[in-house]
Each structure stands twice: as structure tokens, then as C-alpha cells.
PDB file of C-alpha atoms in Angstrom:
ATOM      1  CA  UNK E 275     -26.268   4.985 -30.155  1.00 45.00           C
ATOM      2  CA  UNK E 276     -27.648   2.171 -28.025  1.00 50.00           C
ATOM      3  CA  UNK E 277     -26.895   1.805 -24.330  1.00 55.00           C
ATOM      4  CA  UNK E 278     -25.168  -1.494 -25.119  1.00 58.00           C
ATOM      5  CA  UNK E 279     -22.825   0.313 -27.498  1.00 58.00           C
ATOM      6  CA  UNK E 280     -21.967   2.923 -24.861  1.00 63.00           C
ATOM      7  CA  UNK E 281     -21.374   0.210 -22.272  1.00 86.00           C
ATOM      8  CA  UNK E 282     -19.031  -1.646 -24.616  1.00 84.00           C
ATOM      9  CA  UNK E 283     -17.109   1.534 -25.297  1.00 84.00           C
ATOM     10  CA  UNK E 284     -16.850   2.290 -21.574  1.00 86.00           C
ATOM     11  CA  UNK E 285     -15.758  -1.275 -20.810  1.00 88.00           C
ATOM     12  CA  UNK E 286     -13.165  -1.215 -23.570  1.00 89.00           C
ATOM     13  CA  UNK E 287     -11.802   2.117 -22.352  1.00 89.00           C
ATOM     14  CA  UNK E 288     -11.457   0.771 -18.819  1.00 91.00           C
ATOM     15  CA  UNK E 289      -9.725  -2.354 -20.106  1.00 93.00           C
ATOM     16  CA  UNK E 290      -7.243  -0.180 -22.007  1.00 93.00           C
ATOM     17  CA  UNK E 291      -6.593   1.924 -18.905  1.00 94.00           C
ATOM     18  CA  UNK E 292      -5.870  -1.203 -16.877  1.00 95.00           C
ATOM     19  CA  UNK E 293      -3.588  -2.492 -19.629  1.00 95.00           C
ATOM     20  CA  UNK E 294      -1.669   0.796 -19.651  1.00 95.00           C
ATOM     21  CA  UNK E 295      -1.217   0.616 -15.887  1.00 97.00           C
ATOM     22  CA  UNK E 296      -0.059  -3.012 -16.047  1.00 96.00           C
ATOM     23  CA  UNK E 297       2.540  -2.150 -18.677  1.00 96.00           C
ATOM     24  CA  UNK E 298       3.662   0.866 -16.637  1.00 96.00           C
ATOM     25  CA  UNK E 299       4.313  -1.388 -13.643  1.00 96.00           C
ATOM     26  CA  UNK E 300       6.294  -3.826 -15.811  1.00 96.00           C
ATOM     27  CA  UNK E 301       8.461  -1.010 -17.125  1.00 96.00           C
ATOM     28  CA  UNK E 302       8.950   0.447 -13.637  1.00 95.00           C
ATOM     29  CA  UNK E 303      10.074  -2.962 -12.410  1.00 94.00           C
ATOM     30  CA  UNK E 304      12.668  -3.134 -15.183  1.00 93.00           C
ATOM     31  CA  UNK E 305      13.836   0.477 -15.353  1.00 92.00           C
ATOM     32  CA  UNK E 306      13.022   1.961 -11.950  1.00 92.00           C
ATOM     33  CA  UNK E 307       9.973   3.737 -10.592  1.00 94.00           C
ATOM     34  CA  UNK E 308      11.123   7.239 -11.590  1.00 92.00           C
ATOM     35  CA  UNK E 309      12.263   6.157 -15.067  1.00 92.00           C
ATOM     36  CA  UNK E 310       8.767   5.608 -16.485  1.00 93.00           C
ATOM     37  CA  UNK E 311       8.410   6.882 -20.044  1.00 91.00           C
ATOM     38  CA  UNK E 312       5.119   7.512 -21.839  1.00 91.00           C
ATOM     39  CA  UNK E 313       6.812   6.720 -25.132  1.00 92.00           C
ATOM     40  CA  UNK E 314       7.966   3.357 -23.792  1.00 94.00           C
ATOM     41  CA  UNK E 315       4.453   2.561 -22.554  1.00 94.00           C
ATOM     42  CA  UNK E 316       2.988   3.455 -25.929  1.00 93.00           C
ATOM     43  CA  UNK E 317       5.553   1.336 -27.794  1.00 93.00           C
ATOM     44  CA  UNK E 318       4.901  -1.655 -25.578  1.00 93.00           C
ATOM     45  CA  UNK E 319       1.168  -1.337 -26.299  1.00 92.00           C
ATOM     46  CA  UNK E 320       1.670  -0.781 -30.017  1.00 91.00           C
ATOM     47  CA  UNK E 321       0.068   2.641 -30.036  1.00 89.00           C
ATOM     48  CA  UNK E 322       1.237   6.140 -30.867  1.00 87.00           C
ATOM     49  CA  UNK E 323       1.973   8.469 -27.925  1.00 84.00           C
ATOM     50  CA  UNK E 324      -0.860  10.869 -28.874  1.00 86.00           C
ATOM     51  CA  UNK E 325      -3.290   7.958 -28.541  1.00 89.00           C
ATOM     52  CA  UNK E 326      -2.012   7.316 -25.030  1.00 91.00           C
ATOM     53  CA  UNK E 327      -2.854  10.906 -24.090  1.00 90.00           C
ATOM     54  CA  UNK E 328      -6.526  10.084 -24.602  1.00 91.00           C
ATOM     55  CA  UNK E 329      -6.276   7.987 -21.451  1.00 94.00           C
ATOM     56  CA  UNK E 330      -3.539   9.723 -19.451  1.00 94.00           C
ATOM     57  CA  UNK E 331      -2.553  13.321 -20.235  1.00 92.00           C
ATOM     58  CA  UNK E 332       0.808  12.998 -18.506  1.00 93.00           C
ATOM     59  CA  UNK E 333       3.235  10.641 -16.793  1.00 94.00           C
ATOM     60  CA  UNK E 334       2.136  12.063 -13.434  1.00 96.00           C
ATOM     61  CA  UNK E 335      -1.422  10.997 -14.219  1.00 96.00           C
ATOM     62  CA  UNK E 336      -0.232   7.404 -14.605  1.00 96.00           C
ATOM     63  CA  UNK E 337       1.633   7.611 -11.304  1.00 97.00           C
ATOM     64  CA  UNK E 338      -1.519   8.983  -9.701  1.00 97.00           C
ATOM     65  CA  UNK E 339      -3.664   6.136 -11.016  1.00 97.00           C
ATOM     66  CA  UNK E 340      -1.095   3.586  -9.839  1.00 97.00           C
ATOM     67  CA  UNK E 341      -0.937   5.211  -6.413  1.00 98.00           C
ATOM     68  CA  UNK E 342      -4.709   4.888  -6.102  1.00 97.00           C
ATOM     69  CA  UNK E 343      -4.720   1.321  -7.398  1.00 97.00           C
ATOM     70  CA  UNK E 344      -1.995   0.292  -4.964  1.00 97.00           C
ATOM     71  CA  UNK E 345      -3.618   2.033  -2.019  1.00 97.00           C
ATOM     72  CA  UNK E 346      -6.933   0.321  -2.694  1.00 97.00           C
ATOM     73  CA  UNK E 347      -5.350  -3.118  -3.045  1.00 96.00           C
ATOM     74  CA  UNK E 348      -3.241  -2.685   0.093  1.00 96.00           C
ATOM     75  CA  UNK E 349      -6.254  -1.449   2.065  1.00 96.00           C
ATOM     76  CA  UNK E 350      -8.347  -4.396   0.926  1.00 96.00           C
ATOM     77  CA  UNK E 351      -5.601  -6.914   1.759  1.00 95.00           C
ATOM     78  CA  UNK E 352      -5.404  -5.535   5.315  1.00 93.00           C
ATOM     79  CA  UNK E 353      -9.187  -5.570   5.752  1.00 93.00           C
ATOM     80  CA  UNK E 354      -9.583  -9.063   4.341  1.00 94.00           C
ATOM     81  CA  UNK E 355      -6.911 -10.440   6.661  1.00 92.00           C
ATOM     82  CA  UNK E 356      -8.466  -8.737   9.676  1.00 88.00           C
ATOM     83  CA  UNK E 357     -11.980  -9.924   8.828  1.00 89.00           C
ATOM     84  CA  UNK E 358     -10.870 -13.502   8.207  1.00 89.00           C
ATOM     85  CA  UNK E 359      -8.588 -13.812  11.236  1.00 86.00           C
ATOM     86  CA  UNK E 360      -9.351 -17.081  13.058  1.00 85.00           C
ATOM     87  CA  UNK E 361      -8.544 -15.447  16.393  1.00 83.00           C
ATOM     88  CA  UNK E 362     -10.681 -12.993  18.328  1.00 84.00           C
ATOM     89  CA  UNK E 363      -7.675 -11.800  20.307  1.00 86.00           C
ATOM     90  CA  UNK E 364      -6.914  -8.199  19.216  1.00 84.00           C
ATOM     91  CA  UNK E 365      -3.160  -8.717  19.586  1.00 85.00           C
ATOM     92  CA  UNK E 366      -3.195 -11.741  17.311  1.00 89.00           C
ATOM     93  CA  UNK E 367      -5.537  -9.996  14.900  1.00 89.00           C
ATOM     94  CA  UNK E 368      -3.140  -7.074  14.569  1.00 89.00           C
ATOM     95  CA  UNK E 369      -0.268  -9.442  13.804  1.00 92.00           C
ATOM     96  CA  UNK E 370      -2.390 -11.161  11.142  1.00 93.00           C
ATOM     97  CA  UNK E 371      -3.325  -7.840   9.558  1.00 92.00           C
ATOM     98  CA  UNK E 372       0.226  -6.457   9.784  1.00 94.00           C
ATOM     99  CA  UNK E 373       1.555  -9.643   8.201  1.00 94.00           C
ATOM    100  CA  UNK E 374      -0.911  -9.324   5.324  1.00 94.00           C
ATOM    101  CA  UNK E 375       0.111  -5.696   4.843  1.00 94.00           C
ATOM    102  CA  UNK E 376       3.828  -6.535   4.736  1.00 95.00           C
ATOM    103  CA  UNK E 377       3.307  -9.531   2.441  1.00 95.00           C
ATOM    104  CA  UNK E 378       1.384  -7.333   0.017  1.00 96.00           C
ATOM    105  CA  UNK E 379       4.135  -4.722   0.043  1.00 95.00           C
ATOM    106  CA  UNK E 380       6.833  -7.306  -0.680  1.00 95.00           C
ATOM    107  CA  UNK E 381       4.780  -8.795  -3.503  1.00 95.00           C
ATOM    108  CA  UNK E 382       4.153  -5.349  -5.052  1.00 96.00           C
ATOM    109  CA  UNK E 383       7.460  -3.575  -4.532  1.00 95.00           C
ATOM    110  CA  UNK E 384       7.037  -1.064  -7.349  1.00 95.00           C
ATOM    111  CA  UNK E 385       3.739   0.178  -5.956  1.00 96.00           C
ATOM    112  CA  UNK E 386       5.151   0.107  -2.438  1.00 95.00           C
ATOM    113  CA  UNK E 387       8.013   2.405  -3.487  1.00 95.00           C
ATOM    114  CA  UNK E 388       5.573   4.752  -5.196  1.00 95.00           C
ATOM    115  CA  UNK E 389       3.200   4.823  -2.227  1.00 95.00           C
ATOM    116  CA  UNK E 390       5.594   4.998   0.718  1.00 93.00           C
ATOM    117  CA  UNK E 391       8.838   6.498  -0.611  1.00 92.00           C
ATOM    118  CA  UNK E 392       9.316   9.706  -2.565  1.00 89.00           C
ATOM    119  CA  UNK E 393      10.846   7.957  -5.554  1.00 91.00           C
ATOM    120  CA  UNK E 394       9.373  10.293  -8.198  1.00 93.00           C
ATOM    121  CA  UNK E 395      10.527  13.928  -7.933  1.00 92.00           C
ATOM    122  CA  UNK E 396       7.597  16.328  -7.994  1.00 92.00           C
ATOM    123  CA  UNK E 397       4.891  13.683  -7.687  1.00 95.00           C
ATOM    124  CA  UNK E 398       2.086  14.264  -5.203  1.00 95.00           C
ATOM    125  CA  UNK E 399      -1.032  12.075  -5.289  1.00 97.00           C
ATOM    126  CA  UNK E 400      -4.327  13.828  -5.867  1.00 97.00           C
ATOM    127  CA  UNK E 401      -6.881  13.823  -3.023  1.00 97.00           C
ATOM    128  CA  UNK E 402      -8.875  11.109  -4.799  1.00 97.00           C
ATOM    129  CA  UNK E 403      -5.822   8.878  -5.188  1.00 97.00           C
ATOM    130  CA  UNK E 404      -4.762   9.476  -1.590  1.00 97.00           C
ATOM    131  CA  UNK E 405      -8.209   8.764  -0.114  1.00 98.00           C
ATOM    132  CA  UNK E 406      -7.728   4.952   0.181  1.00 97.00           C
ATOM    133  CA  UNK E 407      -4.459   5.532   2.060  1.00 96.00           C
ATOM    134  CA  UNK E 408      -6.313   7.705   4.564  1.00 97.00           C
ATOM    135  CA  UNK E 409      -8.886   4.932   4.937  1.00 97.00           C
ATOM    136  CA  UNK E 410      -6.065   2.524   5.757  1.00 96.00           C
ATOM    137  CA  UNK E 411      -4.795   4.867   8.453  1.00 96.00           C
ATOM    138  CA  UNK E 412      -8.309   5.084   9.858  1.00 96.00           C
ATOM    139  CA  UNK E 413      -8.514   1.277   9.885  1.00 95.00           C
ATOM    140  CA  UNK E 414      -5.279   1.100  11.864  1.00 95.00           C
ATOM    141  CA  UNK E 415      -6.315   3.840  14.274  1.00 96.00           C
ATOM    142  CA  UNK E 416      -9.679   2.141  14.874  1.00 94.00           C
ATOM    143  CA  UNK E 417      -8.007  -1.191  15.598  1.00 92.00           C
ATOM    144  CA  UNK E 418      -5.547   0.382  18.019  1.00 95.00           C
ATOM    145  CA  UNK E 419      -8.444   2.201  19.677  1.00 95.00           C
ATOM    146  CA  UNK E 420     -10.312  -1.086  20.016  1.00 92.00           C
ATOM    147  CA  UNK E 421      -7.260  -2.611  21.664  1.00 92.00           C
ATOM    148  CA  UNK E 422      -7.034   0.355  23.999  1.00 94.00           C
ATOM    149  CA  UNK E 423     -10.726   0.163  24.903  1.00 94.00           C
ATOM    150  CA  UNK E 424     -10.292  -3.542  25.702  1.00 91.00           C
ATOM    151  CA  UNK E 425      -7.374  -2.806  28.013  1.00 92.00           C
ATOM    152  CA  UNK E 426      -4.606  -4.213  25.819  1.00 93.00           C
ATOM    153  CA  UNK E 427      -2.923  -0.873  25.098  1.00 95.00           C
ATOM    154  CA  UNK E 428      -2.640   2.591  26.563  1.00 95.00           C
ATOM    155  CA  UNK E 429      -4.973   5.153  24.906  1.00 95.00           C
ATOM    156  CA  UNK E 430      -1.935   6.964  23.473  1.00 96.00           C
ATOM    157  CA  UNK E 431      -1.417   4.011  21.109  1.00 96.00           C
ATOM    158  CA  UNK E 432      -4.252   5.340  18.938  1.00 96.00           C
ATOM    159  CA  UNK E 433      -2.960   8.926  19.012  1.00 97.00           C
ATOM    160  CA  UNK E 434      -1.169  10.647  16.138  1.00 96.00           C
ATOM    161  CA  UNK E 435       2.100   9.822  17.903  1.00 96.00           C
ATOM    162  CA  UNK E 436       1.142   6.166  18.186  1.00 97.00           C
ATOM    163  CA  UNK E 437       0.251   5.921  14.503  1.00 96.00           C
ATOM    164  CA  UNK E 438       3.478   7.695  13.542  1.00 97.00           C
ATOM    165  CA  UNK E 439       5.542   5.267  15.600  1.00 97.00           C
ATOM    166  CA  UNK E 440       3.689   2.177  14.352  1.00 96.00           C
ATOM    167  CA  UNK E 441       3.961   3.140  10.690  1.00 95.00           C
ATOM    168  CA  UNK E 442       7.609   4.180  11.088  1.00 95.00           C
ATOM    169  CA  UNK E 443       8.533   0.839  12.628  1.00 95.00           C
ATOM    170  CA  UNK E 444       6.744  -1.268  10.019  1.00 95.00           C
ATOM    171  CA  UNK E 445       7.917   0.919   7.135  1.00 93.00           C
ATOM    172  CA  UNK E 446      11.462   0.641   8.455  1.00 94.00           C
ATOM    173  CA  UNK E 447      11.313  -3.138   8.269  1.00 95.00           C
ATOM    174  CA  UNK E 448       9.964  -3.003   4.726  1.00 95.00           C
ATOM    175  CA  UNK E 449      12.576  -0.478   3.656  1.00 94.00           C
ATOM    176  CA  UNK E 450      15.422  -2.605   4.995  1.00 96.00           C
ATOM    177  CA  UNK E 451      14.000  -5.765   3.455  1.00 96.00           C
ATOM    178  CA  UNK E 452      13.414  -4.280   0.009  1.00 95.00           C
ATOM    179  CA  UNK E 453      16.775  -2.498  -0.010  1.00 94.00           C
ATOM    180  CA  UNK E 454      18.842  -5.477   1.111  1.00 96.00           C
ATOM    181  CA  UNK E 455      16.940  -8.647   0.150  1.00 96.00           C
ATOM    182  CA  UNK E 456      14.293  -7.704  -2.427  1.00 94.00           C
ATOM    183  CA  UNK E 457      13.885 -11.279  -3.644  1.00 94.00           C
ATOM    184  CA  UNK E 458      13.548 -12.954  -0.245  1.00 93.00           C
ATOM    185  CA  UNK E 459      10.211 -14.361   0.871  1.00 90.00           C
ATOM    186  CA  UNK E 460       8.330 -13.082   3.893  1.00 90.00           C
ATOM    187  CA  UNK E 461       9.368 -16.197   5.815  1.00 90.00           C
ATOM    188  CA  UNK E 462      13.038 -16.009   4.836  1.00 93.00           C
ATOM    189  CA  UNK E 463      13.660 -12.263   4.859  1.00 95.00           C
ATOM    190  CA  UNK E 464      15.969 -11.464   7.756  1.00 95.00           C
ATOM    191  CA  UNK E 465      14.393  -8.055   8.298  1.00 96.00           C
ATOM    192  CA  UNK E 466      10.693  -8.640   7.674  1.00 96.00           C
ATOM    193  CA  UNK E 467      10.559 -11.733   9.842  1.00 94.00           C
ATOM    194  CA  UNK E 468      11.260  -9.401  12.783  1.00 95.00           C
ATOM    195  CA  UNK E 469       7.697  -8.070  12.462  1.00 96.00           C
ATOM    196  CA  UNK E 470       6.454  -9.854  15.637  1.00 95.00           C
ATOM    197  CA  UNK E 471       9.425  -8.405  17.533  1.00 95.00           C
ATOM    198  CA  UNK E 472       8.659  -4.897  16.297  1.00 95.00           C
ATOM    199  CA  UNK E 473       5.007  -5.242  17.282  1.00 95.00           C
ATOM    200  CA  UNK E 474       6.069  -6.427  20.728  1.00 95.00           C
ATOM    201  CA  UNK E 475       8.236  -3.308  21.058  1.00 95.00           C
ATOM    202  CA  UNK E 476       5.198  -1.201  20.133  1.00 96.00           C
ATOM    203  CA  UNK E 477       3.086  -2.990  22.751  1.00 94.00           C
ATOM    204  CA  UNK E 478       5.727  -2.362  25.395  1.00 94.00           C
ATOM    205  CA  UNK E 479       5.863   1.327  24.490  1.00 95.00           C
ATOM    206  CA  UNK E 480       2.088   1.598  24.881  1.00 96.00           C
ATOM    207  CA  UNK E 481       1.488  -0.840  27.696  1.00 93.00           C
ATOM    208  CA  UNK E 482      -1.793  -0.210  29.564  1.00 91.00           C
ATOM    209  CA  UNK E 483       0.232   0.767  32.647  1.00 85.00           C
ATOM    210  CA  UNK E 484       2.221   3.447  30.778  1.00 68.00           C
ATOM    211  CA  UNK E 485       2.768   6.480  32.979  1.00 59.00           C
ATOM    212  CA  UNK E 486       1.600   4.745  36.141  1.00 63.00           C
ATOM    213  CA  UNK E 487       3.860   4.386  39.181  1.00 53.00           C
TER     214      UNK E 487
END
């Protein structure tokens, strides 16, 4: 078989995988994240369930692929916003990046629930699927460390405690927004628009003078 034939087969397989994942998201939006059914996915695609197993051996495998896809997209949205920020001020840059992160989460609520809430009993992402999420945490830690090095924040801001507090505060806003006003925009949502206030609270907690008398 020619290389061109192999490439076409590989490309077609990848296209089918992406189509399966797209349909899975549509069904999860309609029925709930934990209610995904392989049979329903197969029916929507016009294929028999055994054919679907050639691409994903189980429902958990689809969740795993979606977790990785979402983590990569969320990571890239954060990085793009940070790289394209018109300001060189680290405080403003963090707000820009945090805003991009929250916007992405509100625009992809099914993936957000899968990634940040334990909505599927028994599901744990594989190390490969979880790797982009760890990269996102490293991005955040590095930015907080940069802010600390520049004198904007206390060094503890980039500690494990600091990351836990930061992610808890932002995740709390997202959780409240999605639970109470899932259809509201970022600008209109009464919870998510408190993001600058939450960041200010974080800055106050880790002010450069923390612990000094």
C-alpha cells in the first residue's frame, strides 16, 4: 500500500474520532455529562456499536479523550490571552488570562464539568489526558512566581497553598455561575463578573508585605 493510502486512512480515522467526540459533547449537553451512551453516539453517527469500539473501547475512553481535548483547548486559550495581552503589567496580564480562562469555561460548560467537577462516577483521566491540565497549573504557578519576583505578590502566592486558593476562588465563581445562570454571558453573569473582585482578594491575601510588622 502506498504512503498516500496510509495517510488517507490515518486522516480519515482521525476525522471519525473527532466526529465521535463532537457528537458525544452534543449528547452530554442534552442528556447530562454522566448520561453519555455509546449506543446513542453510534446511532447519531449511523454506525453499529461494534464499529464504534474500533475507535473507543469504552465510554470511559471517550470521557478520557474529551478531558484531554478540553484541557488542551483551555490551556491554549489561557496562553494565547497572556501572550497577546496589550499590557506589560503582571496584574493586568493575570486578569486578562483569568478572563480568557473563565470565558472558555462558560462557552464549553460540558467539558468544564468533566474537567473540574466529578460528574462521572468512577472516571479518572489517564496520565496522558491529565498532562495538559498539569501544564496549565505550571503556567499559573510561573505567572504568580513572576509577579512575586517583581514585587507584586508575596512569594507564598506561588506556593501549593497559593495555587489551591487561587483555583478554589475562580472555580467557585464558575460553579456558582454555571449552577445558577448557565445561559448568562460573561459580562452579564452576576457571579462571574466578580472575577476582578476575587483577584483583588487574592492580591490582598498575598500582598508583598504579608507577615511583616
